[in-house]
PDB file of C-alpha atoms in Angstrom:
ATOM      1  CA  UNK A  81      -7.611  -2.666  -5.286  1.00  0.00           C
ATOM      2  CA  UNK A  82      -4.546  -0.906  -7.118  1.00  0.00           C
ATOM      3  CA  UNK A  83      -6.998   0.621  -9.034  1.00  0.00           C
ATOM      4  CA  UNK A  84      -8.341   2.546  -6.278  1.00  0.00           C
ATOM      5  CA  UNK A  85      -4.629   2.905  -5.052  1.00  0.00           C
ATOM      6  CA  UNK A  86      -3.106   4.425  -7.947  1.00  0.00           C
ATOM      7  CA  UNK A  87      -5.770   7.002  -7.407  1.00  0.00           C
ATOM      8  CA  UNK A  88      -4.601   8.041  -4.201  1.00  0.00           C
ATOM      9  CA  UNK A  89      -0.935   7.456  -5.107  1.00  0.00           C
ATOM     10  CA  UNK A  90      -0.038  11.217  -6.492  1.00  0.00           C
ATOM     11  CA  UNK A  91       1.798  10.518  -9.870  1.00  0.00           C
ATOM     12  CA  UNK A  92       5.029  12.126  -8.844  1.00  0.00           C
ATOM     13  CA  UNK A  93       5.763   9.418  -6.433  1.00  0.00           C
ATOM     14  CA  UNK A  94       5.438   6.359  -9.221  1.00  0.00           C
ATOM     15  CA  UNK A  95       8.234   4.822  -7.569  1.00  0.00           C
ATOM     16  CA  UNK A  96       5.855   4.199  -4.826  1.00  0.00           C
ATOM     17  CA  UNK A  97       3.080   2.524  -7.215  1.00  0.00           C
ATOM     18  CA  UNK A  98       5.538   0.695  -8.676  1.00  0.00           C
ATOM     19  CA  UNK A  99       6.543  -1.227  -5.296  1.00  0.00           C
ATOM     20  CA  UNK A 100       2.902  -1.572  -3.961  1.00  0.00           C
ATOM     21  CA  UNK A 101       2.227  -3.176  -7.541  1.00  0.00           C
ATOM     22  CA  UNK A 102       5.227  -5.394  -7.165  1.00  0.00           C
ATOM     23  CA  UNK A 103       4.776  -6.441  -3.785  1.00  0.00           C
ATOM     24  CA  UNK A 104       1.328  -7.521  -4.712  1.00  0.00           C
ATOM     25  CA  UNK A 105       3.205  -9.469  -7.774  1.00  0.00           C
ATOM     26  CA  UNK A 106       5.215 -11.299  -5.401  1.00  0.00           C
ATOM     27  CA  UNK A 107       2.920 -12.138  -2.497  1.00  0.00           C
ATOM     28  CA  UNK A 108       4.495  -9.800   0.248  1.00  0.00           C
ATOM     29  CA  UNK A 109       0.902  -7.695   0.394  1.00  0.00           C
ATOM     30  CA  UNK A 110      -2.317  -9.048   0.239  1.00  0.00           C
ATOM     31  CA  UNK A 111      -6.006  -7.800   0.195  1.00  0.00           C
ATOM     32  CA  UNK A 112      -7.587  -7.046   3.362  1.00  0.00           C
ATOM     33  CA  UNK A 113      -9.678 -10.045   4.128  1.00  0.00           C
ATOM     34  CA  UNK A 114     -12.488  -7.015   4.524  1.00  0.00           C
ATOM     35  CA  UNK A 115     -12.594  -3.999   2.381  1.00  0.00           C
ATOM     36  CA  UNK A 116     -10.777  -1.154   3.490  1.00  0.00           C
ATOM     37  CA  UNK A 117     -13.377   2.177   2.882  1.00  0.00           C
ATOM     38  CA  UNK A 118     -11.281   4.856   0.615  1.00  0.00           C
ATOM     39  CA  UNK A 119     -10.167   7.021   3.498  1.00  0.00           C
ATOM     40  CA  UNK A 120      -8.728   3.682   5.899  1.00  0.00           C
ATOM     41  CA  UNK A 121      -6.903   3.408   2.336  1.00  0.00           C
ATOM     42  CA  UNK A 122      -6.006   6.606   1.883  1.00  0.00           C
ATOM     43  CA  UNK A 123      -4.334   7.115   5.381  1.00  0.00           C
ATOM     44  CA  UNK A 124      -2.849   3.495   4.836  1.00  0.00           C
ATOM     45  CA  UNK A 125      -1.317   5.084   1.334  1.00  0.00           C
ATOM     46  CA  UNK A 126      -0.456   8.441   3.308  1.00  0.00           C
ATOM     47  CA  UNK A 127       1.940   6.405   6.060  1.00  0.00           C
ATOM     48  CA  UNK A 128       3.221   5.373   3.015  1.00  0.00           C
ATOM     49  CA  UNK A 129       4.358   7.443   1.273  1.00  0.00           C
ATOM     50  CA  UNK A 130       6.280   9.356   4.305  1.00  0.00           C
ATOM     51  CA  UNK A 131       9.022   6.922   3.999  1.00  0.00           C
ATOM     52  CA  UNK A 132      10.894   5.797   0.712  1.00  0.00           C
ATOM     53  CA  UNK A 133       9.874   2.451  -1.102  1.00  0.00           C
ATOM     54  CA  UNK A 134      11.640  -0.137   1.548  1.00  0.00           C
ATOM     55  CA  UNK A 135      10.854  -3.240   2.884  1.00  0.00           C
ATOM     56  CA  UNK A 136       9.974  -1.822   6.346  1.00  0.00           C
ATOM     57  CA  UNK A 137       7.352   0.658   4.662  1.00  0.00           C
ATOM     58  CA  UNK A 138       5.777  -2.206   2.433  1.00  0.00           C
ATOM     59  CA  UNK A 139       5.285  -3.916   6.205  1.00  0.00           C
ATOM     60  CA  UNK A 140       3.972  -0.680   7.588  1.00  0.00           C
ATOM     61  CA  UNK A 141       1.273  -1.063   4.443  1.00  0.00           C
ATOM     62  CA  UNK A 142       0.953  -4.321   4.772  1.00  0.00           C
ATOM     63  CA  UNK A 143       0.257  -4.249   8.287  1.00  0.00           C
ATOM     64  CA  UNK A 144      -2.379  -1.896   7.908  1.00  0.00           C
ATOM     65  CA  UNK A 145      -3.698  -3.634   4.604  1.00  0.00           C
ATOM     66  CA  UNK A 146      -4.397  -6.631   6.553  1.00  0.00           C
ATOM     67  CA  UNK A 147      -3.366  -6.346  10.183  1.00  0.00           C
ATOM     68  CA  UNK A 148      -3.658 -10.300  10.466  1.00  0.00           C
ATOM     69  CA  UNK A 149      -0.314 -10.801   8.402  1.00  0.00           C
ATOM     70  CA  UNK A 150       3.156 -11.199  10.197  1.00  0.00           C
ATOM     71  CA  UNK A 151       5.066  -8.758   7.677  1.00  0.00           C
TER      72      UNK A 151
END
């Protein structure tokens, strides 16, 4: 999974990576129980990546990573 997300995640935004990677680390995203085809990803990724690195956007992702979560 971050594999195929650090493709989509354009290297000048590493910041970006960096939190999706730790908020994998520490449980606040998941998986989707299903996979997710590369463009539900990418438009996941694309939402984003609108907004800085915050708790609120790692929701937003999380939410649409696996809309069953309560982030």
């Amino acid at each position: 999974m971050l594999a195929r997300i650090r493709r989509l995640v354009p290297r000048s935004g590493d910041q970006h990576y960096d939190e999706i990677v730790r908020s994998f680390g520490v449980g606040t995203l998941r998986p989707p129980p299903t996979p997710m085809s590369d463009g539900e990803l990418a438009r996941a990724i694309a939402e984003f990546l609108k907004e800085h690195p915050s708790s609120e956007s790692v929701g937003a992702l999380g939410r649409r990573l696996d809309p069953t979560t309560p982030l």
